[in-house]
Amino acid sequence: MRVIRKYANRRLYDTEQSRYVTLEDLRGLILDEVPFRVEDAKSGEDLTRTILLSIIIEQEQADGDAQVFSNDLLAQFIRVYDMAQPLPLSRYLEQGTKLMLEQQQRMQDQWQQAMRHSPMELMRELAEENMKFWQKTINQAGSPDDDDKGSGKP
């Protein structure tokens, strides 16, 4: 697991690559599914969750059209924290998000498969098959048949 150290000056240092990184760099690691842990450089305290939340906040603010969390949803999250016995919301959200991502990947795979069999691709495959057939036929026509062998005919 890659270790990222957070210093008092708020800078993040990737110990594997020996360079300072940004939240955007860490977002890239997440998208590439590279596991990492962010720790306080002085105390060693795990700050990963805080950094992940910072990445989400940055993402939410960066593109107003692609907001995932509405104000109402965020308010509901805050209410969950105030419950005497909070709902197992974390597990539910994890499982629901995992299912949604798996379904999206399946849809993308099916779309790519469908595009692979588009009319133009089908025509190309048929043309290749026809070409192979005719090349094979021409090559066979150029060689003597087994029937002619031993018949005494030149």
PDB file of C-alpha atoms in Angstrom:
ATOM      1  CA  MET A   1       0.000   0.000   0.000  1.00  0.00           C
ATOM      2  CA  ARG A   2       1.316   3.392  -0.984  1.00  0.00           C
ATOM      3  CA  VAL A   3       1.941   5.772   1.915  1.00  0.00           C
ATOM      4  CA  ILE A   4       1.222   9.481   1.551  1.00  0.00           C
ATOM      5  CA  ARG A   5       2.455  11.742   4.322  1.00  0.00           C
ATOM      6  CA  LYS A   6       0.663  14.955   5.201  1.00  0.00           C
ATOM      7  CA  TYR A   7       2.878  17.646   6.645  1.00  0.00           C
ATOM      8  CA  ALA A   8       1.942  20.568   8.905  1.00  0.00           C
ATOM      9  CA  ASN A   9       2.126  22.923   5.912  1.00  0.00           C
ATOM     10  CA  ARG A  10      -0.794  20.888   4.414  1.00  0.00           C
ATOM     11  CA  ARG A  11       1.424  19.413   1.701  1.00  0.00           C
ATOM     12  CA  LEU A  12       1.072  15.768   0.742  1.00  0.00           C
ATOM     13  CA  TYR A  13       4.177  13.698   0.021  1.00  0.00           C
ATOM     14  CA  ASP A  14       4.104  10.407  -1.895  1.00  0.00           C
ATOM     15  CA  THR A  15       6.788   8.252  -0.256  1.00  0.00           C
ATOM     16  CA  GLU A  16       6.852   5.767  -3.146  1.00  0.00           C
ATOM     17  CA  GLN A  17       7.493   8.366  -5.852  1.00  0.00           C
ATOM     18  CA  SER A  18       9.445  10.744  -3.581  1.00  0.00           C
ATOM     19  CA  ARG A  19       7.464  13.800  -4.648  1.00  0.00           C
ATOM     20  CA  TYR A  20       4.752  16.135  -3.433  1.00  0.00           C
ATOM     21  CA  VAL A  21       1.260  15.369  -4.724  1.00  0.00           C
ATOM     22  CA  THR A  22      -2.071  17.141  -4.923  1.00  0.00           C
ATOM     23  CA  LEU A  23      -5.602  16.018  -4.188  1.00  0.00           C
ATOM     24  CA  GLU A  24      -6.022  15.649  -7.943  1.00  0.00           C
ATOM     25  CA  ASP A  25      -3.054  13.252  -7.997  1.00  0.00           C
ATOM     26  CA  LEU A  26      -4.684  11.205  -5.240  1.00  0.00           C
ATOM     27  CA  ARG A  27      -7.951  11.232  -7.174  1.00  0.00           C
ATOM     28  CA  GLY A  28      -6.004   9.721 -10.076  1.00  0.00           C
ATOM     29  CA  LEU A  29      -4.718   6.969  -7.803  1.00  0.00           C
ATOM     30  CA  ILE A  30      -8.287   6.225  -6.744  1.00  0.00           C
ATOM     31  CA  LEU A  31      -9.464   6.046 -10.355  1.00  0.00           C
ATOM     32  CA  ASP A  32      -6.537   3.718 -11.138  1.00  0.00           C
ATOM     33  CA  GLU A  33      -7.512   1.645  -8.077  1.00  0.00           C
ATOM     34  CA  VAL A  34      -4.119   2.121  -6.424  1.00  0.00           C
ATOM     35  CA  PRO A  35      -4.513   1.600  -2.668  1.00  0.00           C
ATOM     36  CA  PHE A  36      -2.978   4.281  -0.461  1.00  0.00           C
ATOM     37  CA  ARG A  37      -2.973   5.480   3.107  1.00  0.00           C
ATOM     38  CA  VAL A  38      -2.570   9.104   4.123  1.00  0.00           C
ATOM     39  CA  GLU A  39      -0.883   9.591   7.455  1.00  0.00           C
ATOM     40  CA  ASP A  40       0.185  12.566   9.522  1.00  0.00           C
ATOM     41  CA  ALA A  41       3.939  12.981   9.062  1.00  0.00           C
ATOM     42  CA  LYS A  42       4.522  13.732  12.745  1.00  0.00           C
ATOM     43  CA  SER A  43       2.083  11.480  14.633  1.00  0.00           C
ATOM     44  CA  GLY A  44       1.446   8.737  12.058  1.00  0.00           C
ATOM     45  CA  GLU A  45      -2.323   9.187  12.547  1.00  0.00           C
ATOM     46  CA  ASP A  46      -4.413   7.830   9.654  1.00  0.00           C
ATOM     47  CA  LEU A  47      -5.876  10.808   7.754  1.00  0.00           C
ATOM     48  CA  THR A  48      -7.089   8.866   4.707  1.00  0.00           C
ATOM     49  CA  ARG A  49     -10.787   9.388   5.395  1.00  0.00           C
ATOM     50  CA  THR A  50     -10.358  13.142   5.834  1.00  0.00           C
ATOM     51  CA  ILE A  51      -8.404  13.390   2.578  1.00  0.00           C
ATOM     52  CA  LEU A  52     -11.010  11.308   0.719  1.00  0.00           C
ATOM     53  CA  LEU A  53     -13.728  13.646   1.977  1.00  0.00           C
ATOM     54  CA  SER A  54     -11.631  16.611   0.806  1.00  0.00           C
ATOM     55  CA  ILE A  55     -11.389  15.046  -2.664  1.00  0.00           C
ATOM     56  CA  ILE A  56     -15.178  14.629  -2.751  1.00  0.00           C
ATOM     57  CA  ILE A  57     -15.701  18.253  -1.673  1.00  0.00           C
ATOM     58  CA  GLU A  58     -13.286  19.448  -4.349  1.00  0.00           C
ATOM     59  CA  GLN A  59     -15.053  17.332  -6.967  1.00  0.00           C
ATOM     60  CA  GLU A  60     -18.479  18.607  -5.918  1.00  0.00           C
ATOM     61  CA  GLN A  61     -17.343  22.219  -6.169  1.00  0.00           C
ATOM     62  CA  ALA A  62     -15.466  21.788  -9.441  1.00  0.00           C
ATOM     63  CA  ASP A  63     -18.438  20.944 -11.635  1.00  0.00           C
ATOM     64  CA  GLY A  64     -21.861  22.290 -10.698  1.00  0.00           C
ATOM     65  CA  ASP A  65     -23.563  20.103 -13.313  1.00  0.00           C
ATOM     66  CA  ALA A  66     -22.108  16.856 -11.956  1.00  0.00           C
ATOM     67  CA  GLN A  67     -23.003  17.203  -8.294  1.00  0.00           C
ATOM     68  CA  VAL A  68     -23.707  13.871  -6.619  1.00  0.00           C
ATOM     69  CA  PHE A  69     -24.876  15.186  -3.254  1.00  0.00           C
ATOM     70  CA  SER A  70     -27.850  17.531  -3.198  1.00  0.00           C
ATOM     71  CA  ASN A  71     -28.385  19.888  -0.268  1.00  0.00           C
ATOM     72  CA  ASP A  72     -31.307  17.745   0.912  1.00  0.00           C
ATOM     73  CA  LEU A  73     -29.203  14.578   0.837  1.00  0.00           C
ATOM     74  CA  LEU A  74     -26.383  16.253   2.769  1.00  0.00           C
ATOM     75  CA  ALA A  75     -28.884  17.479   5.370  1.00  0.00           C
ATOM     76  CA  GLN A  76     -30.211  13.940   5.720  1.00  0.00           C
ATOM     77  CA  PHE A  77     -26.671  12.641   6.264  1.00  0.00           C
ATOM     78  CA  ILE A  78     -26.226  15.154   9.073  1.00  0.00           C
ATOM     79  CA  ARG A  79     -29.485  13.952  10.662  1.00  0.00           C
ATOM     80  CA  VAL A  80     -28.245  10.347  10.569  1.00  0.00           C
ATOM     81  CA  TYR A  81     -25.245  11.369  12.716  1.00  0.00           C
ATOM     82  CA  ASP A  82     -27.637  12.839  15.309  1.00  0.00           C
ATOM     83  CA  MET A  83     -29.688   9.650  15.736  1.00  0.00           C
ATOM     84  CA  ALA A  84     -29.438   7.726  19.007  1.00  0.00           C
ATOM     85  CA  GLN A  85     -28.614   4.598  17.015  1.00  0.00           C
ATOM     86  CA  PRO A  86     -27.333   5.650  13.601  1.00  0.00           C
ATOM     87  CA  LEU A  87     -28.492   3.590  10.664  1.00  0.00           C
ATOM     88  CA  PRO A  88     -25.933   1.259   9.065  1.00  0.00           C
ATOM     89  CA  LEU A  89     -25.800   3.816   6.272  1.00  0.00           C
ATOM     90  CA  SER A  90     -22.142   3.281   5.453  1.00  0.00           C
ATOM     91  CA  ARG A  91     -22.587  -0.381   4.567  1.00  0.00           C
ATOM     92  CA  TYR A  92     -25.770   0.341   2.601  1.00  0.00           C
ATOM     93  CA  LEU A  93     -24.092   3.105   0.588  1.00  0.00           C
ATOM     94  CA  GLU A  94     -20.996   0.974  -0.056  1.00  0.00           C
ATOM     95  CA  GLN A  95     -23.034  -1.978  -1.301  1.00  0.00           C
ATOM     96  CA  GLY A  96     -25.395   0.201  -3.351  1.00  0.00           C
ATOM     97  CA  THR A  97     -22.518   2.092  -4.974  1.00  0.00           C
ATOM     98  CA  LYS A  98     -20.628  -1.133  -5.692  1.00  0.00           C
ATOM     99  CA  LEU A  99     -23.728  -2.617  -7.338  1.00  0.00           C
ATOM    100  CA  MET A 100     -24.307   0.541  -9.383  1.00  0.00           C
ATOM    101  CA  LEU A 101     -20.683   0.593 -10.605  1.00  0.00           C
ATOM    102  CA  GLU A 102     -20.802  -3.111 -11.516  1.00  0.00           C
ATOM    103  CA  GLN A 103     -24.028  -2.586 -13.460  1.00  0.00           C
ATOM    104  CA  GLN A 104     -22.559   0.427 -15.250  1.00  0.00           C
ATOM    105  CA  GLN A 105     -19.496  -1.632 -16.233  1.00  0.00           C
ATOM    106  CA  ARG A 106     -21.736  -4.427 -17.533  1.00  0.00           C
ATOM    107  CA  MET A 107     -23.731  -1.918 -19.575  1.00  0.00           C
ATOM    108  CA  GLN A 108     -20.525  -0.471 -21.051  1.00  0.00           C
ATOM    109  CA  ASP A 109     -19.272  -3.973 -21.873  1.00  0.00           C
ATOM    110  CA  GLN A 110     -22.591  -4.857 -23.540  1.00  0.00           C
ATOM    111  CA  TRP A 111     -22.553  -1.586 -25.483  1.00  0.00           C
ATOM    112  CA  GLN A 112     -19.035  -2.286 -26.719  1.00  0.00           C
ATOM    113  CA  GLN A 113     -20.085  -5.811 -27.683  1.00  0.00           C
ATOM    114  CA  ALA A 114     -23.097  -4.428 -29.543  1.00  0.00           C
ATOM    115  CA  MET A 115     -20.911  -1.878 -31.337  1.00  0.00           C
ATOM    116  CA  ARG A 116     -18.511  -4.654 -32.276  1.00  0.00           C
ATOM    117  CA  HIS A 117     -21.399  -6.223 -34.155  1.00  0.00           C
ATOM    118  CA  SER A 118     -22.550  -3.027 -35.807  1.00  0.00           C
ATOM    119  CA  PRO A 119     -23.708  -3.293 -39.434  1.00  0.00           C
ATOM    120  CA  MET A 120     -20.382  -1.922 -40.683  1.00  0.00           C
ATOM    121  CA  GLU A 121     -18.377  -4.337 -38.542  1.00  0.00           C
ATOM    122  CA  LEU A 122     -20.588  -7.210 -39.688  1.00  0.00           C
ATOM    123  CA  MET A 123     -20.015  -6.225 -43.321  1.00  0.00           C
ATOM    124  CA  ARG A 124     -16.251  -6.092 -42.722  1.00  0.00           C
ATOM    125  CA  GLU A 125     -16.277  -9.553 -41.124  1.00  0.00           C
ATOM    126  CA  LEU A 126     -18.348 -10.953 -44.011  1.00  0.00           C
ATOM    127  CA  ALA A 127     -15.971  -9.410 -46.537  1.00  0.00           C
ATOM    128  CA  GLU A 128     -13.004 -11.011 -44.738  1.00  0.00           C
ATOM    129  CA  GLU A 129     -14.725 -14.400 -44.718  1.00  0.00           C
ATOM    130  CA  ASN A 130     -15.553 -14.086 -48.428  1.00  0.00           C
ATOM    131  CA  MET A 131     -11.980 -13.124 -49.212  1.00  0.00           C
ATOM    132  CA  LYS A 132     -10.646 -16.148 -47.315  1.00  0.00           C
ATOM    133  CA  PHE A 133     -13.142 -18.426 -49.100  1.00  0.00           C
ATOM    134  CA  TRP A 134     -12.175 -17.172 -52.557  1.00  0.00           C
ATOM    135  CA  GLN A 135      -8.452 -17.297 -51.810  1.00  0.00           C
ATOM    136  CA  LYS A 136      -8.841 -20.882 -50.630  1.00  0.00           C
ATOM    137  CA  THR A 137     -10.924 -21.764 -53.697  1.00  0.00           C
ATOM    138  CA  ILE A 138      -8.429 -20.197 -56.102  1.00  0.00           C
ATOM    139  CA  ASN A 139      -5.507 -21.948 -54.403  1.00  0.00           C
ATOM    140  CA  GLN A 140      -7.311 -25.301 -54.620  1.00  0.00           C
ATOM    141  CA  ALA A 141      -8.186 -24.762 -58.280  1.00  0.00           C
ATOM    142  CA  GLY A 142      -4.534 -24.174 -59.108  1.00  0.00           C
ATOM    143  CA  SER A 143      -3.388 -27.527 -57.674  1.00  0.00           C
ATOM    144  CA  PRO A 144      -4.159 -30.928 -59.296  1.00  0.00           C
ATOM    145  CA  ASP A 145      -7.136 -32.834 -57.888  1.00  0.00           C
ATOM    146  CA  ASP A 146      -6.699 -36.188 -56.231  1.00  0.00           C
ATOM    147  CA  ASP A 147      -9.078 -37.689 -58.836  1.00  0.00           C
ATOM    148  CA  ASP A 148      -6.694 -36.929 -61.691  1.00  0.00           C
ATOM    149  CA  LYS A 149      -3.759 -38.657 -59.948  1.00  0.00           C
ATOM    150  CA  GLY A 150      -3.119 -42.152 -61.195  1.00  0.00           C
ATOM    151  CA  SER A 151      -5.663 -41.903 -64.030  1.00  0.00           C
ATOM    152  CA  GLY A 152      -2.957 -41.733 -66.616  1.00  0.00           C
ATOM    153  CA  LYS A 153      -4.123 -38.303 -67.762  1.00  0.00           C
ATOM    154  CA  PRO A 154      -1.531 -35.557 -67.984  1.00  0.00           C
TER     155      PRO A 154
END
